[in-house]
mmCIF file of C-alpha atoms in Angstrom:
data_model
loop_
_atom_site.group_PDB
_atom_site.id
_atom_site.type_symbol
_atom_site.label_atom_id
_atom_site.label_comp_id
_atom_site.label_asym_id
_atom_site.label_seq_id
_atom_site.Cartn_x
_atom_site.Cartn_y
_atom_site.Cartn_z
ATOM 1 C CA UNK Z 8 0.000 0.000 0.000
ATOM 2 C CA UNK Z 9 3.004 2.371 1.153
ATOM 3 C CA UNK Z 10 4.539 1.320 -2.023
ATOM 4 C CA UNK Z 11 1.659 2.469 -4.437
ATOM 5 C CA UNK Z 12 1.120 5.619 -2.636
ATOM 6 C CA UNK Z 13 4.962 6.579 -3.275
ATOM 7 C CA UNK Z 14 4.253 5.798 -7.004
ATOM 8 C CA UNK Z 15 0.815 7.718 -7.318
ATOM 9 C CA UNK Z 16 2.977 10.836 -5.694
ATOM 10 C CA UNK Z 17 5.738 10.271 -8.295
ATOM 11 C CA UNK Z 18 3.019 9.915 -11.166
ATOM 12 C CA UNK Z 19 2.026 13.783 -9.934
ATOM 13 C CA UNK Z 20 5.068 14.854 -10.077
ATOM 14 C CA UNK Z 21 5.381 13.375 -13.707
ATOM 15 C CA UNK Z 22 2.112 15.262 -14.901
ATOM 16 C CA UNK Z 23 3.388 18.408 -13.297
ATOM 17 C CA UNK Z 24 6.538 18.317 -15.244
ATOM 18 C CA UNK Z 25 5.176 16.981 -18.634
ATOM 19 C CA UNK Z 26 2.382 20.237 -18.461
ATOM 20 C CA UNK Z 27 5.163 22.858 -17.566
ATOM 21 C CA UNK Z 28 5.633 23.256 -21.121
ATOM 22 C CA UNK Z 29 2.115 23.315 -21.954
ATOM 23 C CA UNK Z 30 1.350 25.957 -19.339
ATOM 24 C CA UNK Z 31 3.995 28.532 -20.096
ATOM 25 C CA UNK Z 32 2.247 28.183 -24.138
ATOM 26 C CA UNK Z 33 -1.345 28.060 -22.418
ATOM 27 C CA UNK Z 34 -0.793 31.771 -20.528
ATOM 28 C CA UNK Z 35 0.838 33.146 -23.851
ATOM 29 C CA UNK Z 36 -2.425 32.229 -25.690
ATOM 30 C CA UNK Z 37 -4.510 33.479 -23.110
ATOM 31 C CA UNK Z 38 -2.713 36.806 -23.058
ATOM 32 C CA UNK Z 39 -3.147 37.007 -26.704
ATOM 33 C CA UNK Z 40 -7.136 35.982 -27.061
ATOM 34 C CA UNK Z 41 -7.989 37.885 -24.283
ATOM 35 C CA UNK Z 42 -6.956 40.903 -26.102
ATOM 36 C CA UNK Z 43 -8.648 39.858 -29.337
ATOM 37 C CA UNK Z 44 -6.209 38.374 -31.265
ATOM 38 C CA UNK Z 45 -5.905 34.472 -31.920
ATOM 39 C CA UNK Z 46 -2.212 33.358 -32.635
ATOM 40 C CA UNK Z 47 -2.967 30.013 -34.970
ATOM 41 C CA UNK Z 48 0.758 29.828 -35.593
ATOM 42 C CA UNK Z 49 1.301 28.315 -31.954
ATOM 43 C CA UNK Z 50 2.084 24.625 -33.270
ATOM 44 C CA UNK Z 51 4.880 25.557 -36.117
ATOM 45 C CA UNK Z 52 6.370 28.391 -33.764
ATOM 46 C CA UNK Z 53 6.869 25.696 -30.601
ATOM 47 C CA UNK Z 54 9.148 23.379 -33.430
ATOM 48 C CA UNK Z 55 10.899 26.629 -34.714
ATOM 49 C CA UNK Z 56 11.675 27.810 -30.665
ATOM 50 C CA UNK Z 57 12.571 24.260 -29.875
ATOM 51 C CA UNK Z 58 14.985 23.992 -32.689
ATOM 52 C CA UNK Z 59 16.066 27.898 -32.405
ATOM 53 C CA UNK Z 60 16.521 27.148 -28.164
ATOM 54 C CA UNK Z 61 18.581 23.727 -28.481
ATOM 55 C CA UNK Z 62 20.945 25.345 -31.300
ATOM 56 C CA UNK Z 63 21.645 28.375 -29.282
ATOM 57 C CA UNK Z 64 22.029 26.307 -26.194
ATOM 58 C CA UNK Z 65 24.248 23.955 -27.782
ATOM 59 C CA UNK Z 66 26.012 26.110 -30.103
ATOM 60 C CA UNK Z 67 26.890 28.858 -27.071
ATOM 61 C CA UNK Z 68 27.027 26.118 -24.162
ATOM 62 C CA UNK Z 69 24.453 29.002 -22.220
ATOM 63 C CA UNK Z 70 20.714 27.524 -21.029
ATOM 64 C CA UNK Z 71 19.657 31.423 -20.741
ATOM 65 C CA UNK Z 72 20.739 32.319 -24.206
ATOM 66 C CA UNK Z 73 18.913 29.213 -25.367
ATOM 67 C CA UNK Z 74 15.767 30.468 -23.773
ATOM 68 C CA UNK Z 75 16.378 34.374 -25.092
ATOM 69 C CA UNK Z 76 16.573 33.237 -28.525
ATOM 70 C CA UNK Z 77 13.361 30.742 -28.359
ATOM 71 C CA UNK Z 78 11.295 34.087 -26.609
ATOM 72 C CA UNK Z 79 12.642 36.082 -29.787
ATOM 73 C CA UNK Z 80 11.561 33.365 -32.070
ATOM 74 C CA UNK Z 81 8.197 33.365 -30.685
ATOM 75 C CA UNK Z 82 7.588 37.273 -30.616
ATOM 76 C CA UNK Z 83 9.144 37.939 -34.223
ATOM 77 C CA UNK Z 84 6.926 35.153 -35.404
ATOM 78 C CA UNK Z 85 3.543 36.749 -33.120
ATOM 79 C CA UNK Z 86 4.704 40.487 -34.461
ATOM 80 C CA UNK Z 87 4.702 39.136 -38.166
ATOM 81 C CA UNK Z 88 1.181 37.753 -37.213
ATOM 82 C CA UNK Z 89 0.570 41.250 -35.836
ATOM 83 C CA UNK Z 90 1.814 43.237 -39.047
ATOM 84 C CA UNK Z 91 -0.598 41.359 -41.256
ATOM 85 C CA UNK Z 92 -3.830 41.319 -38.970
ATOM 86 C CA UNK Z 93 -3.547 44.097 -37.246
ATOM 87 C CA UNK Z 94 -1.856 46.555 -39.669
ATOM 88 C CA UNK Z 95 -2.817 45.144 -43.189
ATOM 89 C CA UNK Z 96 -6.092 44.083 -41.838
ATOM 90 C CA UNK Z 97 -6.010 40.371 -43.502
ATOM 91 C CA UNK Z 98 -7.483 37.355 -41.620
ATOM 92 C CA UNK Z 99 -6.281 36.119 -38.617
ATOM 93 C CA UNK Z 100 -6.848 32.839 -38.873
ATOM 94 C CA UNK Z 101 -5.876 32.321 -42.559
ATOM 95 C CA UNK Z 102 -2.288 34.426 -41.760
ATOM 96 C CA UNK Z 103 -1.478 31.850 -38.262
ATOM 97 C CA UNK Z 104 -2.460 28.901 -40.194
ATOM 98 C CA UNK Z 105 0.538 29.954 -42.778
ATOM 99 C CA UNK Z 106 2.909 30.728 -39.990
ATOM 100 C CA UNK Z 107 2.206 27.487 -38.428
ATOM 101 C CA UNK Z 108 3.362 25.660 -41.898
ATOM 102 C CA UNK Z 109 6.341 28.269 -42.384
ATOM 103 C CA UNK Z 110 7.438 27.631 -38.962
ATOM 104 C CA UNK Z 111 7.059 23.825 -39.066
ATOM 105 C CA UNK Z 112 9.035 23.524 -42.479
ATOM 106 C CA UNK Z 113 11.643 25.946 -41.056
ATOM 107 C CA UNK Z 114 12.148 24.294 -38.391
ATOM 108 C CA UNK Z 115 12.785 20.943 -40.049
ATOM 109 C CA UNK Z 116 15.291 22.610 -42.866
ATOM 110 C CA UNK Z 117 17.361 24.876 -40.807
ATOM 111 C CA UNK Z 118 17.175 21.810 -37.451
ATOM 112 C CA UNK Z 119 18.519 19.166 -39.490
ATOM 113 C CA UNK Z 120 22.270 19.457 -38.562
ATOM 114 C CA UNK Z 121 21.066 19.352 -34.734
ATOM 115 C CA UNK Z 122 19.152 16.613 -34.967
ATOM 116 C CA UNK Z 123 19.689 13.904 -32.030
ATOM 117 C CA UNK Z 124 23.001 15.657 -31.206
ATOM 118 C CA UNK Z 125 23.498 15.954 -27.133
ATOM 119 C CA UNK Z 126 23.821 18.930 -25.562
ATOM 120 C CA UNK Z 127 22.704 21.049 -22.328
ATOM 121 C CA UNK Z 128 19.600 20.202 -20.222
ATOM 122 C CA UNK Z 129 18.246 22.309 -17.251
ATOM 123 C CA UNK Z 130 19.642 21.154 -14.286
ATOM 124 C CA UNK Z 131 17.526 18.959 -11.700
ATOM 125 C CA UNK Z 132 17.230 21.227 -8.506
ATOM 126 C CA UNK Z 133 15.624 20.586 -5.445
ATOM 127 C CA UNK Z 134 14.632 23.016 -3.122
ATOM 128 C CA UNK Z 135 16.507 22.806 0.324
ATOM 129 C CA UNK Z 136 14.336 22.137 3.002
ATOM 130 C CA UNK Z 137 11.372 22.207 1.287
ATOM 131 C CA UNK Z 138 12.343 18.769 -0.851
ATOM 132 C CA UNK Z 139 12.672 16.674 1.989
ATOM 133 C CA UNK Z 140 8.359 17.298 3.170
ATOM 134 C CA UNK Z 141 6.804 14.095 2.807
ATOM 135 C CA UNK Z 142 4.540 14.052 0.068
ATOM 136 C CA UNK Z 143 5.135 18.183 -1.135
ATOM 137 C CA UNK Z 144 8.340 17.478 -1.383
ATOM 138 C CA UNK Z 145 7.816 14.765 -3.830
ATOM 139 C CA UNK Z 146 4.913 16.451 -5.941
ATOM 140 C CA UNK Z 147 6.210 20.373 -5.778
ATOM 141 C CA UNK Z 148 9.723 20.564 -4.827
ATOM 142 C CA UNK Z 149 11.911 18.072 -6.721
ATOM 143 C CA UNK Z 150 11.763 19.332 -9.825
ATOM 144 C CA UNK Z 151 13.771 22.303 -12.333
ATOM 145 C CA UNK Z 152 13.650 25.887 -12.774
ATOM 146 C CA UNK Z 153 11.296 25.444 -15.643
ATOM 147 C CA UNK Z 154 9.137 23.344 -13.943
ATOM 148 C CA UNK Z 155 8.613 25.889 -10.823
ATOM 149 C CA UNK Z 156 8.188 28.813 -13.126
ATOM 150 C CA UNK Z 157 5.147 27.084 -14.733
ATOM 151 C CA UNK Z 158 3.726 26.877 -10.868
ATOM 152 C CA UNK Z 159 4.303 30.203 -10.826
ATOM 153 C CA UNK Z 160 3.168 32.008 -14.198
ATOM 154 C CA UNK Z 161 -0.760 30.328 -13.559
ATOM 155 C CA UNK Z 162 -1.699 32.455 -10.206
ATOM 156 C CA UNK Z 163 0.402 35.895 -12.158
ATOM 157 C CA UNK Z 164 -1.467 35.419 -15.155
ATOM 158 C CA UNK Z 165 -4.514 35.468 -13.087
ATOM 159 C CA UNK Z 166 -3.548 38.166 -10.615
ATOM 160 C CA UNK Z 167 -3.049 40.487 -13.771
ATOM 161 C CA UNK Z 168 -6.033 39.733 -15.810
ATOM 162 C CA UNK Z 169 -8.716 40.328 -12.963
ATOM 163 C CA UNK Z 170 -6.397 42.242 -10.581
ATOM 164 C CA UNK Z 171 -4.748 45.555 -11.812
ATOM 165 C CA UNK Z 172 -4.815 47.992 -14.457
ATOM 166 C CA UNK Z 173 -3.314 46.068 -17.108
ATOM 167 C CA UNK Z 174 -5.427 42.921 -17.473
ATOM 168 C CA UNK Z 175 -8.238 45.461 -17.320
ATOM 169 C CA UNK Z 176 -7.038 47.144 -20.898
ATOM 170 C CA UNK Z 177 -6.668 43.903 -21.884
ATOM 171 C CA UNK Z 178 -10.200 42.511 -20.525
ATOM 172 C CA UNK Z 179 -11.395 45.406 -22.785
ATOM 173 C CA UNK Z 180 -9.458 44.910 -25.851
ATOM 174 C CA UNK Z 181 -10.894 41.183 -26.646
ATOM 175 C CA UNK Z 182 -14.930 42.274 -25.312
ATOM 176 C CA UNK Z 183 -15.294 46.006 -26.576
ATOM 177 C CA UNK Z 184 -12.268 47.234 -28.108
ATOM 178 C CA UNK Z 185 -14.047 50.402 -29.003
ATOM 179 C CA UNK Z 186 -15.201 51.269 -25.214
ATOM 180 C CA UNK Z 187 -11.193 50.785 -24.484
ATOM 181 C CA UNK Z 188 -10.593 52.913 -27.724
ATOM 182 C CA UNK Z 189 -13.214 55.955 -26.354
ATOM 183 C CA UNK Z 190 -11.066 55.995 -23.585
ATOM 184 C CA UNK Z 191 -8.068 56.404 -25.192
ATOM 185 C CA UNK Z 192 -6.582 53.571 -25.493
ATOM 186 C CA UNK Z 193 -4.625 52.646 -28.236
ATOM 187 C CA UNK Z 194 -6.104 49.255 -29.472
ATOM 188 C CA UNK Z 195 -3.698 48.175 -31.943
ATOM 189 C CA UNK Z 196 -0.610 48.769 -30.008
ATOM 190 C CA UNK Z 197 -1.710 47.423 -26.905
ATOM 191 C CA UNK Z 198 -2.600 44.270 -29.407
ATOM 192 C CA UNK Z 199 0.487 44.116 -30.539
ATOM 193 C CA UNK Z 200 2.036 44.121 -27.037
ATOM 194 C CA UNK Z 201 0.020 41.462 -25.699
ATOM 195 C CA UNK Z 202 0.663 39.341 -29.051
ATOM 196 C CA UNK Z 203 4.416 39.790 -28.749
ATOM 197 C CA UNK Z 204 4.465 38.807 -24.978
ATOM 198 C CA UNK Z 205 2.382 35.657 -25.717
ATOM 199 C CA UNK Z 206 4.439 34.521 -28.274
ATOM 200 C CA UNK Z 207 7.604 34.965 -26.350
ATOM 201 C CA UNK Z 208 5.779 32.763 -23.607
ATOM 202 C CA UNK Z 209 5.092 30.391 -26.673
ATOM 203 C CA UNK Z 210 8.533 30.509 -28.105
ATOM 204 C CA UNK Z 211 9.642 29.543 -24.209
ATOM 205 C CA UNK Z 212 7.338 26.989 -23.899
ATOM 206 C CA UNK Z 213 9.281 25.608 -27.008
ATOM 207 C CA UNK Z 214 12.461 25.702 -25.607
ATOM 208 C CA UNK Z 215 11.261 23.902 -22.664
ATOM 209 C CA UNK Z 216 10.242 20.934 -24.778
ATOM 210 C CA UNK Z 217 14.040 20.569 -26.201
ATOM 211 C CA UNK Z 218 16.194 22.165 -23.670
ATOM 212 C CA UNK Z 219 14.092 20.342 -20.685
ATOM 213 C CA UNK Z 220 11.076 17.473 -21.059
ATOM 214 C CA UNK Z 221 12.343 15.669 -24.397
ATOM 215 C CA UNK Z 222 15.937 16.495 -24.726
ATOM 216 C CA UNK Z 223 17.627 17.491 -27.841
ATOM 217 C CA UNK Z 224 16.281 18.186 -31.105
ATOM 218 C CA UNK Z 225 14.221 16.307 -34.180
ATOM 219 C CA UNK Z 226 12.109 15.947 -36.698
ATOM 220 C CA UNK Z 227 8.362 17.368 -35.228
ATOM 221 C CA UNK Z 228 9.470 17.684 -31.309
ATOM 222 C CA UNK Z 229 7.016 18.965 -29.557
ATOM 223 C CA UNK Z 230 4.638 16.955 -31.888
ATOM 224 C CA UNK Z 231 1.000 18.986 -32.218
ATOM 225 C CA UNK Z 232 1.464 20.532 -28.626
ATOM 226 C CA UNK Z 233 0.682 23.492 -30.301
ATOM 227 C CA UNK Z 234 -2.663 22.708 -31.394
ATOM 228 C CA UNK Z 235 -3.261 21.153 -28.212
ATOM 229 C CA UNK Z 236 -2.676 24.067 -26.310
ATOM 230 C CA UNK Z 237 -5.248 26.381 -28.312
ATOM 231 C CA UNK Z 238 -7.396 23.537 -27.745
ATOM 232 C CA UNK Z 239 -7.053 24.240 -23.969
ATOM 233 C CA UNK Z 240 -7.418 27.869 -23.911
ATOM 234 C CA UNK Z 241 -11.192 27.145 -25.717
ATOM 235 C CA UNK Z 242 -11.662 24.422 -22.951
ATOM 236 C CA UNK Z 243 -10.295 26.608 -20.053
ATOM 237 C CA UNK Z 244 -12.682 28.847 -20.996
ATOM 238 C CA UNK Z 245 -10.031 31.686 -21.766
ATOM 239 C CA UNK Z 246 -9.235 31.751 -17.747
ATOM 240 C CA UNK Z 247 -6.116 30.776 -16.594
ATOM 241 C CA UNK Z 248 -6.886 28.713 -13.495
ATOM 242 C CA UNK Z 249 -9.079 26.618 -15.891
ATOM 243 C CA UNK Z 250 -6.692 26.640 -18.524
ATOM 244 C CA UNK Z 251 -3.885 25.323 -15.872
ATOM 245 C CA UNK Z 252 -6.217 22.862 -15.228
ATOM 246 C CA UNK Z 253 -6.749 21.197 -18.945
ATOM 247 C CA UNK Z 254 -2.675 21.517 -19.510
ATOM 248 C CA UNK Z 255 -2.751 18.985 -16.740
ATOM 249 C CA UNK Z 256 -5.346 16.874 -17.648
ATOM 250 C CA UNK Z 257 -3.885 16.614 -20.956
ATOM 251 C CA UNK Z 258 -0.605 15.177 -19.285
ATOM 252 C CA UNK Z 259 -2.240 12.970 -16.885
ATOM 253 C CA UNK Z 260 -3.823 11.466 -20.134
ATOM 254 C CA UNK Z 261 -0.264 11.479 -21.702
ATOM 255 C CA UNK Z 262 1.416 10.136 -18.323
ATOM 256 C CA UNK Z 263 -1.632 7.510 -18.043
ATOM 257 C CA UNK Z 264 -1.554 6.162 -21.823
ATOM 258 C CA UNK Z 265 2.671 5.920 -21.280
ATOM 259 C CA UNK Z 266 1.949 3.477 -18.018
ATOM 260 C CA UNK Z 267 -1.303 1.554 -19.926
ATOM 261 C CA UNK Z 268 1.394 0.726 -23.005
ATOM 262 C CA UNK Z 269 3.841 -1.458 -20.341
ATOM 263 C CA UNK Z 270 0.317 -2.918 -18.978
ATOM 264 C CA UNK Z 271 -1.018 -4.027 -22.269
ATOM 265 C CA UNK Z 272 1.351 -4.562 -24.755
ATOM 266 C CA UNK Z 273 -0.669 -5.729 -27.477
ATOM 267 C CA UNK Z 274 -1.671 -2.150 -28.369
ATOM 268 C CA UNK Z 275 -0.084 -0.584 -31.311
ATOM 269 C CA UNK Z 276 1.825 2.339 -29.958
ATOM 270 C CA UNK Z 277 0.421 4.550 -32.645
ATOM 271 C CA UNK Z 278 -2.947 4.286 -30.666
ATOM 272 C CA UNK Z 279 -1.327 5.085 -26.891
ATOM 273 C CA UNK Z 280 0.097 7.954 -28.585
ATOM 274 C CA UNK Z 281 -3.058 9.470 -30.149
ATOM 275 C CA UNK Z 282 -5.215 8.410 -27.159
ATOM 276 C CA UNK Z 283 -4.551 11.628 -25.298
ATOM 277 C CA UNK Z 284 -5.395 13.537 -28.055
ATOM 278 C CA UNK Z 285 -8.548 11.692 -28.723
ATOM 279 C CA UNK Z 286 -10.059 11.870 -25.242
ATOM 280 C CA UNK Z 287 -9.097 15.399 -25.059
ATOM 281 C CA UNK Z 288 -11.242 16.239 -28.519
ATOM 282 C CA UNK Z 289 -13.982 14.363 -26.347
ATOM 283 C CA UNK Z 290 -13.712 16.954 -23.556
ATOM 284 C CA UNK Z 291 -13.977 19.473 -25.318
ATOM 285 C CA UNK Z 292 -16.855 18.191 -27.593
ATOM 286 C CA UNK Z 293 -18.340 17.874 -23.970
ATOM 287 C CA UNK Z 294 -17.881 21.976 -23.151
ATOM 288 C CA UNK Z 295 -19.099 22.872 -26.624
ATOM 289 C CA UNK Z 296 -22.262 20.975 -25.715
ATOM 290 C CA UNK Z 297 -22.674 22.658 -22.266
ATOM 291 C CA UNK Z 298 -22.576 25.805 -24.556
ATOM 292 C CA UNK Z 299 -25.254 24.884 -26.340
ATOM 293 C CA UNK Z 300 -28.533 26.362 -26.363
ATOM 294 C CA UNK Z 301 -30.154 22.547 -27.098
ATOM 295 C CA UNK Z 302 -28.356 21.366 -24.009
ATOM 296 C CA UNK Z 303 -30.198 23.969 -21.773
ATOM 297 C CA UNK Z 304 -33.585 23.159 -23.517
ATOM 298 C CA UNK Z 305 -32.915 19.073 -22.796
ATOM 299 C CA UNK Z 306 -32.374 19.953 -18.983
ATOM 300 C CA UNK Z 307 -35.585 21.960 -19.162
ATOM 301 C CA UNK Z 308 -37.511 19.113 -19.703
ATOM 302 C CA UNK Z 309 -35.457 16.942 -16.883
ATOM 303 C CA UNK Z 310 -37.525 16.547 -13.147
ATOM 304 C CA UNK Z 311 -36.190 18.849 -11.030
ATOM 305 C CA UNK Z 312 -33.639 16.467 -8.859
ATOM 306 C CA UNK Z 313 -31.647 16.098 -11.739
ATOM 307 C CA UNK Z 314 -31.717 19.584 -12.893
ATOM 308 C CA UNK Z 315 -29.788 21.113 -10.327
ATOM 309 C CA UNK Z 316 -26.728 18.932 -10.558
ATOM 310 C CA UNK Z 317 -26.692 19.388 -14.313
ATOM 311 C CA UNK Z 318 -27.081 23.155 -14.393
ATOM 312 C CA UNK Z 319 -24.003 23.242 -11.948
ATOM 313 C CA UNK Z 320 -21.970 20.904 -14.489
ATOM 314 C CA UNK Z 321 -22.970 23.179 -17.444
ATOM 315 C CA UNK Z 322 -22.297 26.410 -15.837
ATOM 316 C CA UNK Z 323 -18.722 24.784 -14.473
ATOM 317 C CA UNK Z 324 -18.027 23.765 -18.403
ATOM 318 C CA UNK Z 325 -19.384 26.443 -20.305
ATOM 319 C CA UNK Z 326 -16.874 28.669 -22.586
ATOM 320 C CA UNK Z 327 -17.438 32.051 -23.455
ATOM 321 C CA UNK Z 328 -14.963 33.436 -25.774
ATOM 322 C CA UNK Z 329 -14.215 37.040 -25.867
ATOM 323 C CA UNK Z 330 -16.778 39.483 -27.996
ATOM 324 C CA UNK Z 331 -14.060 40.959 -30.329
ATOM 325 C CA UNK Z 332 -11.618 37.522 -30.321
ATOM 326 C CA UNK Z 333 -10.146 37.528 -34.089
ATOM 327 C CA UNK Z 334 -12.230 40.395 -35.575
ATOM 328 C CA UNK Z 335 -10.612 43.753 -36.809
ATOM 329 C CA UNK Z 336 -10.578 46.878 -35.286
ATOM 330 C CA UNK Z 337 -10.955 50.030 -36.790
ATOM 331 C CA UNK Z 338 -11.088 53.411 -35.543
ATOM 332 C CA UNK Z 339 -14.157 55.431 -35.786
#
């Protein structure tokens, strides 16, 4: 019993490592939508920081510089996003779909003489005192730098958004840009800010994937994190607690599909690896239908014992999405 308890705290500490990477991505996104703008290009601009952070790294034997050139990666790639939505007014959508493909392609022609080479990893580091708690210590404190400031990032995103100035502006740039703009705030540029942050926080989140959780560099690294993580921002319901939340689900499912392979080995692997993606398309096909209007009408017609329960569940999974995310602004 002792035994399986140590492993079940060691499995939590494996989920909260594997979603450091998706968090950091997750809080750049939400940045980004919040203020209106959706960044498509996530999946192709993870592979390009990846590549960009474990060249650097490797190439300058320096983690930090590693990290400094996957954050540039990720905010020239969100501020060439920006030019052509924001500035030349063309789709959003369309123009982050592209940059996902550039970026992808990229990062496949200009990675190749990196590929599988060794070279520097983040360095494991417990905190004193704090490693040694039984059970904490385990889950929270025996992990890297990375790792902590993905604990970290979740409860600042948060504190900015609903807490101060700042996350107010932004608030108001992805509901009702032109309220924000009557009061003189400069849409646009406060777009672009928020853009270029996220996608540094993207580009990061990249560099954590080959500098940190899967070591070194290939072909297709972080394979479709990218897409995952927008899928998480729509499931978190654009709120970073909630977000937090689905990056870790998503690894449990990861961390729980690696330990079902060992247990039944007559599974192809191709199906343990697109498992986790699979059941997390379910969850969300789940909060799309708590959105629904038809959902509401079906619990209408329920006696009311059951009703209660289910309008809880609907309100706890329903996803609003900003009023202005991925339209244009223009000034009046």
């Amino acid at each position: 019993m002792v035994a399986r308890m140590d492993q079940l705290w060691i499995d939590l500490a494996a989920v909260l490592a594997a979603a450091a990477p998706l968090v950091i991505a997750a809080m750049g996104e939400t940045i980004s939508e919040r203020a209106g703008v959706i960044n498509l290009s996530l999946d192709g601009t993870m592979l390009l920081a990846a590549m960009t952070g474990f060249a650097v790294a490797l190439t300058t034997n320096n983690l930090l510089l590693g990290f400094a050139a996957a954050a540039l990666v990720g905010a020239v790639v969100a501020a060439v996003l920006g030019l052509f939505s924001l500035t030349l007014g063309q789709s959003q959508t369309a123009v982050g779909f592209v940059l996902a493909l550039l970026c992808t392609d990229l990062s496949s022609f200009l990675g190749a003489p990196f590929v599988r080479l060794p070279g520097p990893t983040v360095p494991f580091s417990p905190i004193p005192g704090l490693a040694d708690l039984p059970v904490l210590g385990t889950v929270f404190f025996q992990h890297d730098p990375v790792i902590y400031a993905s604990f970290l990032i979740v409860p600042l995103t948060a504190y900015v958004l609903y807490y101060t100035r700042l996350g107010l502006i932004v608030r108001a740039l992805g509901e009702r840009p032109a309220t924000a703009y009557a009061r003189g705030v400069d849409v646009t540029r406060w777009r672009y800010a928020m853009l270029i942050i996220g996608g540094a926080l993207v580009g990061i989140a990249g560099a954590a994937f080959s500098l940190d959780l899967k070591q070194g560099w290939s072909y297709r690294h972080t394979f479709g994190s990218g897409w995952i993580v927008l899928a998480i921002v729509i499931f978190g319901g654009w709120r970073p607690l909630r977000v937090a939340l689905g990056c870790y689900l998503f690894a449990a499912l990861e961390i729980f599909a690696t330990r079902s392979q060992s247990a039944l080995p007559d599974i192809p692997t191709q199906i343990v690896q697109v498992a986790p993606f699979v059941l997390m398309i379910f969850v969300l096909a789940l909060v799309n239908l708590a959105s629904s209007p038809a959902a509401m009408r079906w619990v209408a017609t329920l006696p009311q014992l059951w009703q209660r329960p289910l309008l809880g569940a609907i309100n706890r999974l329903r996803a609003t999405a900003p009023a202005a995310l991925g339209q244009p602004f223009e000034r009046p």
